[in-house]
XYZ file of C-alpha atoms in Angstrom:
678
model
C 53.724 15.622 -12.664
C 52.639 14.609 -9.232
C 50.733 11.411 -8.461
C 47.148 11.890 -7.418
C 46.191 11.392 -4.130
C 45.469 7.507 -3.307
C 42.512 8.179 -1.028
C 41.043 10.441 -3.836
C 41.774 7.412 -6.366
C 40.161 5.064 -3.777
C 37.074 7.191 -3.145
C 36.535 7.552 -6.960
C 36.804 3.864 -7.535
C 34.222 2.994 -4.739
C 32.003 5.672 -5.900
C 32.030 4.206 -9.581
C 31.882 0.369 -8.257
C 28.702 1.359 -6.283
C 27.085 3.551 -9.117
C 27.824 0.481 -11.631
C 26.391 -2.102 -9.247
C 23.000 0.094 -8.638
C 22.544 0.419 -12.540
C 23.205 -3.057 -13.097
C 20.850 -4.236 -10.186
C 18.035 -1.725 -11.266
C 18.158 -1.809 -15.165
C 19.039 -5.329 -15.537
C 17.976 -7.344 -12.468
C 15.145 -5.246 -11.677
C 16.368 -5.354 -7.993
C 17.134 -1.919 -6.693
C 19.579 -1.517 -3.921
C 20.121 2.157 -3.672
C 17.236 4.713 -3.065
C 17.132 7.787 -5.386
C 18.599 9.940 -2.803
C 21.345 7.832 -2.338
C 22.062 7.329 -6.023
C 21.847 11.127 -6.598
C 24.244 11.745 -3.692
C 26.875 9.497 -5.054
C 26.623 10.806 -8.773
C 26.828 14.253 -7.357
C 29.954 13.526 -5.379
C 31.631 11.442 -8.400
C 30.688 14.518 -10.601
C 32.337 16.976 -8.144
C 35.615 14.845 -7.867
C 36.033 14.550 -11.706
C 35.418 18.287 -12.330
C 38.105 19.029 -9.796
C 40.322 16.173 -11.339
C 39.794 16.124 -15.140
C 42.379 14.054 -15.770
C 40.992 11.156 -13.839
C 37.894 10.926 -15.915
C 37.483 7.689 -17.640
C 35.100 6.616 -20.407
C 33.766 3.748 -18.218
C 32.789 6.171 -15.593
C 29.000 6.160 -14.570
C 28.920 10.035 -15.403
C 29.942 9.344 -18.984
C 26.993 7.128 -19.910
C 23.243 7.406 -19.608
C 22.214 3.938 -18.204
C 22.944 0.324 -18.382
C 23.568 -2.270 -21.017
C 20.671 -4.382 -22.418
C 19.693 -7.725 -20.562
C 19.827 -10.788 -22.486
C 16.677 -12.137 -23.733
C 15.613 -9.229 -26.112
C 17.138 -8.419 -29.492
C 19.263 -5.324 -29.394
C 17.772 -1.973 -31.096
C 20.342 0.690 -31.858
C 18.815 4.106 -31.297
C 18.793 6.442 -34.592
C 19.158 9.369 -32.454
C 20.587 8.717 -28.852
C 18.298 8.716 -25.852
C 20.335 10.981 -23.589
C 19.798 11.966 -20.029
C 19.199 15.530 -18.724
C 21.363 17.484 -16.358
C 19.619 18.202 -12.893
C 18.731 21.060 -11.149
C 17.744 21.166 -7.326
C 16.967 24.412 -6.619
C 15.427 27.853 -7.661
C 19.101 29.245 -8.072
C 19.941 26.170 -10.485
C 17.009 27.010 -12.649
C 18.094 30.660 -12.873
C 21.620 29.579 -13.816
C 20.323 27.181 -16.548
C 18.177 29.988 -17.981
C 21.157 32.412 -17.905
C 23.394 29.737 -19.808
C 20.733 29.385 -22.365
C 20.137 32.979 -22.575
C 24.153 33.792 -22.940
C 24.121 31.234 -25.894
C 21.305 32.752 -27.484
C 22.303 36.284 -27.015
C 19.338 37.488 -25.396
C 17.668 38.012 -21.874
C 16.787 34.995 -19.818
C 13.210 36.755 -19.076
C 12.659 36.466 -22.861
C 13.482 32.781 -23.398
C 10.224 30.766 -23.649
C 10.325 27.398 -21.679
C 8.192 24.355 -21.980
C 7.494 22.549 -18.529
C 5.843 19.387 -17.459
C 5.943 16.602 -14.906
C 9.112 14.544 -15.032
C 7.359 10.925 -14.801
C 9.106 8.518 -12.749
C 8.593 5.223 -14.775
C 10.541 3.463 -17.679
C 11.643 5.246 -20.622
C 10.765 3.855 -24.123
C 10.936 4.693 -27.811
C 8.122 3.918 -30.597
C 8.977 4.123 -34.260
C 6.019 4.234 -36.430
C 6.716 3.501 -40.292
C 3.802 4.794 -42.580
C 1.627 5.265 -39.470
C 2.175 1.667 -38.099
C 3.920 0.742 -35.095
C 7.230 -1.001 -36.114
C 9.657 -0.893 -33.385
C 9.330 -0.432 -29.683
C 12.431 -0.251 -27.502
C 13.675 0.401 -24.171
C 16.090 3.200 -23.457
C 19.047 0.677 -22.485
C 22.564 2.360 -22.495
C 20.901 5.448 -24.585
C 22.541 4.205 -27.880
C 21.467 0.665 -27.656
C 17.982 -0.705 -25.956
C 16.109 -3.838 -25.942
C 13.331 -4.577 -28.511
C 10.051 -5.025 -26.503
C 7.744 -4.478 -29.249
C 5.523 -7.090 -28.341
C 5.096 -5.996 -24.836
C 4.560 -2.419 -25.754
C 1.852 -3.366 -28.179
C -0.189 -4.870 -25.306
C -0.717 -1.339 -23.812
C -3.760 0.140 -24.789
C -2.390 3.746 -24.519
C 0.162 2.781 -27.304
C -1.489 3.528 -30.792
C -0.970 0.488 -32.968
C -1.645 2.745 -35.832
C -1.538 6.560 -36.011
C -4.770 8.666 -35.793
C -5.704 11.364 -38.347
C -5.481 12.296 -42.039
C -1.903 13.929 -41.738
C 0.138 11.121 -40.706
C 3.699 11.181 -41.308
C 5.900 8.694 -43.291
C 8.527 7.996 -40.322
C 7.662 9.164 -36.399
C 9.808 8.364 -33.454
C 7.972 9.112 -30.315
C 9.758 8.908 -26.863
C 8.160 8.744 -23.661
C 7.641 7.134 -20.132
C 5.660 3.976 -19.115
C 4.140 4.283 -15.697
C 1.990 2.604 -13.259
C -0.450 4.644 -11.148
C -0.678 4.259 -7.623
C -3.858 2.509 -7.579
C -2.632 -0.187 -9.988
C 0.446 -0.557 -8.242
C -1.046 -1.369 -4.920
C -3.524 -3.771 -6.799
C -0.606 -5.603 -8.300
C 1.250 -6.025 -5.147
C -1.827 -7.224 -3.279
C -2.117 -9.929 -5.911
C 1.329 -10.957 -5.260
C 1.055 -10.923 -1.719
C -2.310 -12.965 -1.779
C -0.225 -15.645 -4.320
C 2.782 -15.703 -1.843
C 4.837 -13.718 -4.410
C 7.332 -11.047 -3.990
C 5.964 -7.593 -4.973
C 7.716 -4.765 -6.482
C 9.595 -2.176 -4.464
C 7.775 0.686 -6.458
C 5.742 1.856 -9.284
C 8.567 2.696 -11.574
C 10.302 -0.738 -10.668
C 7.072 -2.326 -11.546
C 6.734 -0.722 -14.818
C 10.093 -1.681 -15.672
C 9.767 -5.027 -14.727
C 6.459 -5.659 -16.261
C 7.847 -4.379 -19.835
C 10.830 -6.839 -19.638
C 8.654 -10.087 -19.409
C 9.465 -12.439 -22.112
C 5.858 -13.535 -22.015
C 3.802 -10.571 -23.579
C 0.674 -12.068 -21.956
C 2.091 -11.137 -18.765
C 2.815 -7.653 -19.432
C -0.786 -7.327 -20.713
C -2.152 -8.098 -17.308
C -0.273 -5.037 -16.011
C -1.776 -1.758 -15.380
C 0.716 0.122 -17.674
C 0.325 3.442 -19.214
C 2.349 5.340 -22.020
C 2.710 9.058 -21.947
C 4.593 10.536 -24.788
C 7.146 13.537 -24.155
C 9.143 13.867 -27.198
C 8.992 13.504 -30.990
C 12.720 12.502 -31.740
C 12.051 12.198 -35.647
C 9.400 13.242 -37.886
C 9.613 13.000 -41.561
C 8.319 14.734 -43.689
C 8.743 18.069 -41.368
C 5.367 19.202 -40.417
C 6.542 22.687 -39.919
C 6.037 22.689 -36.085
C 8.099 25.445 -34.511
C 8.215 24.682 -30.906
C 7.952 21.568 -28.473
C 4.576 22.438 -27.127
C 3.420 22.420 -30.715
C 4.758 19.207 -31.267
C 3.200 17.573 -28.121
C -0.311 19.307 -29.539
C 0.486 17.050 -32.926
C 1.197 14.013 -30.835
C -2.014 14.306 -28.993
C -3.846 14.575 -32.392
C -2.162 11.295 -33.540
C -3.266 9.471 -30.691
C -0.875 9.735 -27.889
C -1.334 10.687 -24.448
C 0.642 13.563 -23.284
C 0.754 15.766 -20.165
C -2.230 17.571 -19.097
C 0.309 19.552 -16.861
C 2.348 20.781 -19.785
C 2.687 24.634 -19.642
C 5.015 27.353 -21.508
C 6.072 30.359 -19.657
C 8.920 33.096 -20.111
C 11.845 33.254 -17.969
C 13.390 31.582 -14.824
C 11.135 32.869 -12.160
C 7.875 31.718 -13.774
C 9.517 28.284 -14.509
C 10.703 28.104 -10.654
C 7.095 29.011 -9.729
C 5.647 26.193 -11.959
C 8.074 23.740 -10.200
C 6.884 24.846 -6.860
C 3.280 24.491 -7.719
C 3.708 21.132 -9.129
C 5.659 19.976 -6.305
C 2.708 21.045 -3.850
C 0.032 18.953 -5.908
C 2.512 16.018 -6.608
C 0.738 14.062 -3.909
C -2.534 14.503 -5.679
C -1.743 13.364 -9.016
C -2.081 9.585 -8.563
C 1.031 8.576 -10.123
C 4.825 9.121 -9.287
C 6.822 12.192 -10.593
C 10.379 13.014 -9.547
C 10.501 16.282 -10.841
C 9.855 18.768 -13.732
C 11.504 18.398 -17.001
C 12.268 22.172 -18.411
C 12.954 22.717 -22.035
C 13.653 25.743 -24.390
C 10.367 25.773 -26.090
C 11.623 27.041 -29.546
C 12.917 24.133 -31.741
C 15.075 26.459 -33.674
C 16.668 27.768 -30.529
C 17.073 24.010 -29.391
C 19.084 23.271 -32.641
C 21.194 26.467 -32.064
C 22.013 25.107 -28.417
C 22.926 21.717 -29.304
C 24.255 19.027 -26.977
C 27.154 18.397 -24.542
C 28.495 14.599 -24.338
C 25.642 13.289 -22.757
C 22.774 15.882 -22.197
C 21.221 18.386 -24.447
C 22.107 22.108 -23.505
C 18.528 23.063 -23.996
C 16.808 20.826 -21.302
C 17.311 20.255 -17.612
C 15.643 18.154 -14.912
C 14.401 19.808 -11.853
C 14.415 17.102 -9.047
C 12.101 17.046 -6.210
C 13.177 15.638 -2.736
C 13.283 11.688 -2.961
C 10.298 9.754 -1.842
C 12.442 6.831 -0.736
C 15.170 6.818 2.078
C 17.093 4.379 4.285
C 16.801 3.929 7.814
C 16.732 1.581 10.913
C 13.328 -0.226 12.306
C 13.935 0.406 16.240
C 10.577 -1.579 17.124
C 7.124 -2.712 15.982
C 3.962 -1.945 17.961
C 0.545 -3.006 17.088
C -2.584 -0.550 16.558
C -6.097 -1.463 16.681
C -8.334 0.032 14.013
C -12.145 1.091 13.638
C -12.948 -2.431 12.465
C -10.503 -4.395 14.743
C -7.721 -4.671 12.355
C -4.569 -5.340 14.107
C -1.905 -3.136 12.164
C 1.850 -3.818 12.866
C 3.597 -0.009 12.923
C 7.339 0.197 12.431
C 8.923 2.706 14.788
C 11.675 4.054 12.897
C 14.807 5.941 13.388
C 13.508 9.517 12.049
C 14.319 10.197 8.573
C 13.383 12.864 6.066
C 11.379 11.353 3.033
C 9.954 13.896 0.444
C 10.511 16.849 2.613
C 8.582 15.139 5.561
C 10.294 13.715 9.014
C 9.010 10.036 9.007
C 9.283 8.147 12.295
C 6.503 5.348 11.735
C 5.571 3.243 8.763
C 2.969 0.520 8.268
C 3.956 -3.138 7.838
C 0.437 -3.978 6.672
C -0.143 -7.472 8.316
C 1.525 -10.777 9.196
C 1.759 -11.770 5.373
C 3.539 -8.609 4.523
C 6.108 -9.038 7.515
C 6.856 -12.740 6.270
C 7.118 -11.629 2.522
C 9.476 -8.804 3.462
C 11.436 -10.834 5.860
C 11.710 -7.981 7.988
C 13.107 -8.156 11.577
C 13.554 -5.478 14.148
C 17.144 -3.927 13.983
C 16.936 -4.215 10.194
C 18.121 -1.442 7.688
C 14.869 -0.783 5.617
C 13.952 1.183 2.709
C 10.900 3.677 3.317
C 8.680 5.007 0.855
C 6.334 7.920 0.835
C 4.081 8.510 -2.322
C 0.882 10.205 -2.665
C -1.380 10.245 0.354
C -0.113 6.641 0.895
C 0.920 5.935 4.511
C 4.559 5.661 4.968
C 5.618 1.895 4.400
C 8.534 -0.471 4.484
C 9.395 -1.438 1.113
C 12.635 -3.091 1.155
C 15.014 -4.886 3.706
C 18.943 -4.851 3.324
C 19.454 -8.151 4.847
C 23.438 -7.819 4.379
C 23.250 -5.165 7.109
C 21.262 -7.087 9.581
C 22.695 -6.820 13.006
C 23.481 -9.934 15.038
C 20.965 -8.955 17.648
C 17.900 -8.716 15.197
C 14.769 -9.920 16.616
C 11.793 -11.441 14.766
C 8.298 -9.805 14.801
C 5.795 -11.660 16.781
C 2.251 -10.980 16.269
C 0.081 -10.921 19.353
C -2.415 -13.702 20.306
C -4.461 -10.913 22.220
C -5.428 -7.400 21.561
C -2.998 -5.040 23.075
C -5.679 -2.678 24.045
C -8.504 -4.994 25.572
C -6.993 -8.379 26.009
C -9.545 -9.855 23.812
C -8.760 -12.810 21.585
C -7.359 -11.975 18.101
C -9.214 -13.939 15.282
C -7.855 -14.306 11.585
C -10.308 -15.919 9.095
C -8.774 -18.236 6.716
C -9.787 -15.992 3.617
C -8.259 -12.804 5.171
C -4.703 -11.506 5.696
C -5.807 -9.056 8.301
C -6.064 -10.176 12.003
C -8.845 -8.587 13.923
C -9.549 -8.034 17.800
C -12.929 -9.875 18.594
C -13.940 -7.289 21.326
C -15.932 -4.811 19.234
C -17.367 -1.834 21.210
C -15.849 -3.393 24.262
C -12.588 -2.379 22.872
C -11.635 1.064 23.797
C -9.502 1.493 20.793
C -12.330 0.252 18.276
C -14.827 2.580 20.083
C -12.408 5.561 19.752
C -11.886 4.858 15.990
C -15.482 4.286 15.282
C -16.473 7.593 17.091
C -13.985 9.287 15.170
C -15.331 7.852 12.005
C -18.855 8.925 12.988
C -18.323 12.232 13.738
C -15.628 12.915 10.671
C -16.730 15.495 7.829
C -18.101 13.133 5.479
C -20.255 11.366 7.959
C -22.378 13.331 10.468
C -19.809 16.207 10.589
C -19.794 17.240 14.367
C -17.642 20.429 14.491
C -15.409 20.378 17.415
C -15.429 16.961 18.176
C -11.719 16.155 17.601
C -9.669 12.922 18.101
C -8.256 14.211 21.435
C -11.605 14.990 22.771
C -13.041 11.654 21.605
C -10.241 9.768 23.392
C -11.008 11.731 26.591
C -14.395 10.917 26.524
C -13.705 7.319 25.849
C -10.999 6.990 28.657
C -13.722 8.663 31.149
C -16.056 5.971 29.984
C -18.703 8.768 29.637
C -19.077 7.623 25.756
C -19.378 3.966 24.935
C -21.488 4.001 21.763
C -22.196 6.945 19.107
C -25.645 7.584 20.911
C -23.869 8.509 24.260
C -22.491 11.650 22.468
C -25.965 13.317 22.121
C -26.684 12.867 25.650
C -23.329 15.068 26.806
C -24.294 18.202 28.823
C -22.604 21.711 28.953
C -22.173 20.957 32.822
C -20.402 17.777 32.156
C -18.132 18.811 29.186
C -16.931 22.052 30.948
C -15.458 20.016 33.666
C -12.823 18.740 31.174
C -9.189 20.121 30.896
C -8.968 23.125 28.371
C -12.833 22.969 27.694
C -14.541 26.134 28.999
C -18.334 26.830 28.923
C -18.247 28.583 25.654
C -16.402 25.390 24.004
C -18.471 23.135 25.760
C -21.941 24.985 24.444
C -20.359 25.110 21.122
C -19.909 21.256 20.912
C -23.538 20.675 22.356
C -24.941 22.886 19.809
C -22.701 21.196 16.947
C -24.111 17.836 18.204
C -27.634 19.023 17.908
C -27.053 20.506 14.425
C -25.556 17.023 13.369
C -28.928 15.314 14.325
C -30.337 16.539 11.119
C -28.554 14.693 8.360
C -28.896 12.362 5.327
C -29.760 8.615 5.066
C -26.405 8.224 2.859
C -24.430 10.171 5.557
C -26.053 8.104 8.173
C -25.215 4.902 6.562
C -21.647 5.990 6.175
C -21.134 6.941 9.792
C -22.248 3.687 10.835
C -18.721 2.435 9.828
C -19.998 -0.955 8.063
C -16.884 -2.648 6.746
C -16.040 -1.770 3.070
C -19.063 0.650 2.818
C -17.679 3.989 2.028
C -19.167 7.395 1.163
C -19.961 6.128 -2.526
C -21.575 2.739 -1.529
C -23.353 4.602 1.249
C -24.901 6.861 -1.267
C -25.803 4.029 -3.676
C -27.604 2.253 -0.667
C -29.695 5.219 0.307
C -30.528 5.876 -3.132
C -31.472 2.279 -3.954
C -33.569 1.534 -0.947
C -34.815 5.019 0.175
C -35.417 4.132 3.900
C -33.365 2.848 6.665
C -36.035 0.219 7.276
C -35.722 -1.001 3.761
C -32.092 -1.515 4.054
C -32.098 -3.251 7.418
C -34.749 -5.691 5.807
C -32.621 -6.378 2.773
C -31.231 -10.019 2.310
C -27.982 -10.661 0.610
C -29.678 -10.978 -2.962
C -31.444 -7.575 -2.654
C -28.114 -5.829 -1.473
C -26.242 -7.487 -4.454
C -28.745 -5.549 -6.681
C -27.408 -2.129 -5.422
C -24.742 -0.441 -7.943
C -21.263 -1.523 -6.986
C -22.322 -3.897 -4.172
C -20.740 -7.175 -4.464
C -21.061 -10.484 -2.649
C -18.665 -9.491 -0.051
C -19.897 -6.018 0.739
C -23.368 -7.436 0.896
C -22.129 -10.124 3.318
C -20.680 -7.266 5.629
C -23.671 -5.285 5.436
C -26.084 -8.091 5.984
C -24.007 -9.045 9.063
C -23.907 -5.818 10.386
C -27.603 -5.114 10.489
C -28.258 -8.697 11.989
C -25.998 -8.197 15.017
C -28.114 -7.222 18.170
C -25.693 -4.602 19.510
C -25.643 -2.841 16.179
C -29.401 -2.917 16.187
C -29.524 -1.554 19.639
C -26.821 1.196 18.544
C -29.004 2.384 15.584
C -32.273 2.478 17.701
C -30.516 4.380 20.479
C -29.391 6.899 17.784
C -32.830 7.339 16.479
C -34.325 7.831 20.005
C -31.534 10.608 20.362
C -33.076 12.540 17.585
C -30.891 11.633 14.608
C -33.413 12.491 11.526
C -33.295 12.776 7.642
C -35.665 13.439 4.975
C -37.323 10.195 3.882
C -37.884 9.755 0.127
C -39.456 7.433 -2.119
C -37.568 4.923 -3.883
C -37.225 6.048 -7.762
C -38.726 2.928 -9.839
C -36.713 2.375 -13.203
C -33.739 4.109 -13.930
C -32.517 7.337 -12.405
C -31.769 10.481 -14.775
C -27.964 9.875 -14.621
C -27.566 6.048 -14.763
C -24.570 4.936 -16.420
C -23.054 8.661 -16.682
C -19.682 9.525 -15.002
C -19.356 13.174 -13.754
C -16.263 15.093 -12.241
C -16.289 18.149 -10.065
C -13.477 20.520 -10.121
C -12.566 23.975 -8.756
C -14.527 25.934 -5.996
C -18.213 25.979 -6.033
C -19.917 29.069 -4.199
C -23.349 27.631 -3.562
C -22.340 24.237 -2.055
C -19.451 22.216 -1.498
C -17.954 19.756 -3.671
C -19.240 16.791 -1.258
C -22.716 18.042 -1.576
C -22.616 18.497 -5.188
C -21.157 14.719 -5.399
C -23.885 13.595 -3.248
C -26.759 15.046 -5.273
C -25.155 13.600 -8.578
C -24.965 10.092 -6.971
C -28.467 10.292 -5.752
C -29.303 10.841 -9.186
C -27.493 7.655 -10.290
C -24.368 9.078 -11.571
C -20.808 7.973 -10.802
C -18.709 10.699 -9.628
C -15.051 10.231 -10.425
C -11.792 11.987 -9.316
C -10.242 12.370 -12.887
C -11.322 13.170 -16.464
C -11.067 10.443 -19.055
C -12.677 9.679 -22.307
C -15.480 7.931 -20.318
C -16.199 11.181 -18.523
C -19.849 12.372 -19.445
C -19.748 16.175 -18.023
C -17.093 18.224 -16.021
C -18.526 20.570 -13.587
C -15.943 23.601 -13.505
C -16.180 25.898 -10.509
C -13.659 28.958 -9.944
C -9.970 28.194 -10.379
C -10.621 25.257 -12.320
C -7.071 23.703 -13.266
C -5.740 20.653 -15.139
C -8.876 18.764 -15.225
C -10.603 21.526 -17.084
C -7.611 21.654 -19.661
C -7.970 17.842 -20.185
C -11.559 17.785 -20.547
C -11.309 20.524 -23.166
C -8.595 18.390 -25.304
C -10.740 15.369 -24.959
C -13.855 17.088 -26.045
C -15.959 16.330 -22.690
C -18.660 18.513 -22.121
C -18.170 21.306 -19.477
C -20.839 23.055 -17.456
C -20.089 25.945 -15.067
C -21.871 26.032 -11.450
C -24.715 27.818 -12.834
C -25.641 25.407 -15.448
C -24.857 22.604 -12.897
C -27.441 24.109 -10.449
C -30.026 24.357 -13.228
C -29.876 20.908 -14.348
C -29.903 19.495 -10.773
C -33.161 21.350 -10.110
C -34.642 20.224 -13.274
C -33.489 16.267 -12.756
C -34.463 16.576 -9.069
C -37.973 18.035 -9.794
C -38.611 15.307 -12.330
C -38.143 12.744 -9.683
């Protein structure tokens, strides 16, 4: 018998060592060193080599186990049923191949097999055991057979029922699911860490895992964690459910959060379409997913299909492109924003992250550069998730080159040369040049003309940059004095385009007070705050004359925002700009301030789908004017959901939670009645 190739043995040994080290650092130390993409590539290569050389497979290979051993500090918990991992699929062909394998074993056609599909949450897997309806044991996944007992920590999660709901409570229930952290909570957690000079987490999954493994449950209780159930591993006595989707519906009745995206369908084509559709909305979910879990829905068929050594035959995980990659930081440049904020931007060796080529990433501020310890020339991990700008999340100092350079923050604005200021209580450094600074002028004008502000059709970024560079526009009021003759002299601007822009500017003069306030670009005054200010004060004059105490009486306006507003309206150059805008013809319909509560005070509304008679933004503004808070997602606190055409998951969730739903016709009728009452 011939001896194995020494080079082959060396490659397999190196792959196993790298994967074992990555498992240890991620699952035990909570200090990931490999990105998802690197890990998957190494694991797939090792699987390939072992499949080609079965005699070289060893029991301690990373391909033969689920995860890592439990860490010290928590009691060990043996799982009654192993928490196995899933085989992966990376393409539509892989999905079809999985469905064909299932159909062959079930002796049927692949198109006749019903599958259950739901997002593959990117968090920390845990198991919850309930005895006589009360939470008895909570454990991590660990190595799949033995996990860590973290019952006290899991009890701090409000999404984990301490006692099951309903009358038909089983004697024994083991629920498995994922503990996640939403993007908003993750950013807030890391911001607190930055403010305190502490090390932040690399990503939401790492934050969730690290939060669950705190020895002090009081720390876990402060973290924005959520539990989402995805499996009933044990249920005694049997409740007669015949499908996975029915089991998920049962878990929802018992008090567990399940996926609003869960759907059932027949055949691999429909499953592949679901994966494509979920991939398109991945960035809008507000939390990380790394794929789709595809399961045979029929429980009888699941039992018939059974398991292989480390995974069920009846399920597979379709994996999306990774949202983290490694590249080189080549240089750092400094950009000036609308409020003068100086933001360091990393210029990167281009790398594909989640299907998008990334060559720039934010470094936030000087504190973040110091916290990361990053230098020019470093090998860095880049993350792109949701609609968040790509950012540097980790530095591999072991790969730092000898010629790496420190990142030096400028003392003067890179655009106008004005001094850069940094207040003691702020992490952000700002240019002191104001509208004198062309960069701030450009960004302020872009904001002023944006869709949610004065909505000037045809006034894009490149045109604004031209107008500022030519010194034709110094303040927003100058826009309304541009002429067709002047504009048509610009490159690629004919008479028709120039006429259209002048007409659009004329149309934009008629607006609302809320839009006008938002368009002014006051620090930390977003669309919702601007609507609240307009609703509260009714007139621009009343807002301008309001002192700090009067401003803090407005819904969602605290001391910091009130100070920004007060400072803005007391600055002479801002007063001059506002007066110039009014003289240019900006106008809106004044209204009296409603005395006492507004019709929708304390209510939370959600808009979804397509509205025919108005845009969602217009519907949102009218609701806010009536005192309602308009949220982006449905929860138990939602008062009402307005469902337009093609309403999707939000409508499903509203129906599951028993939230009132109205169609567009009913919505318009209610608006008319409330607005008439005012």
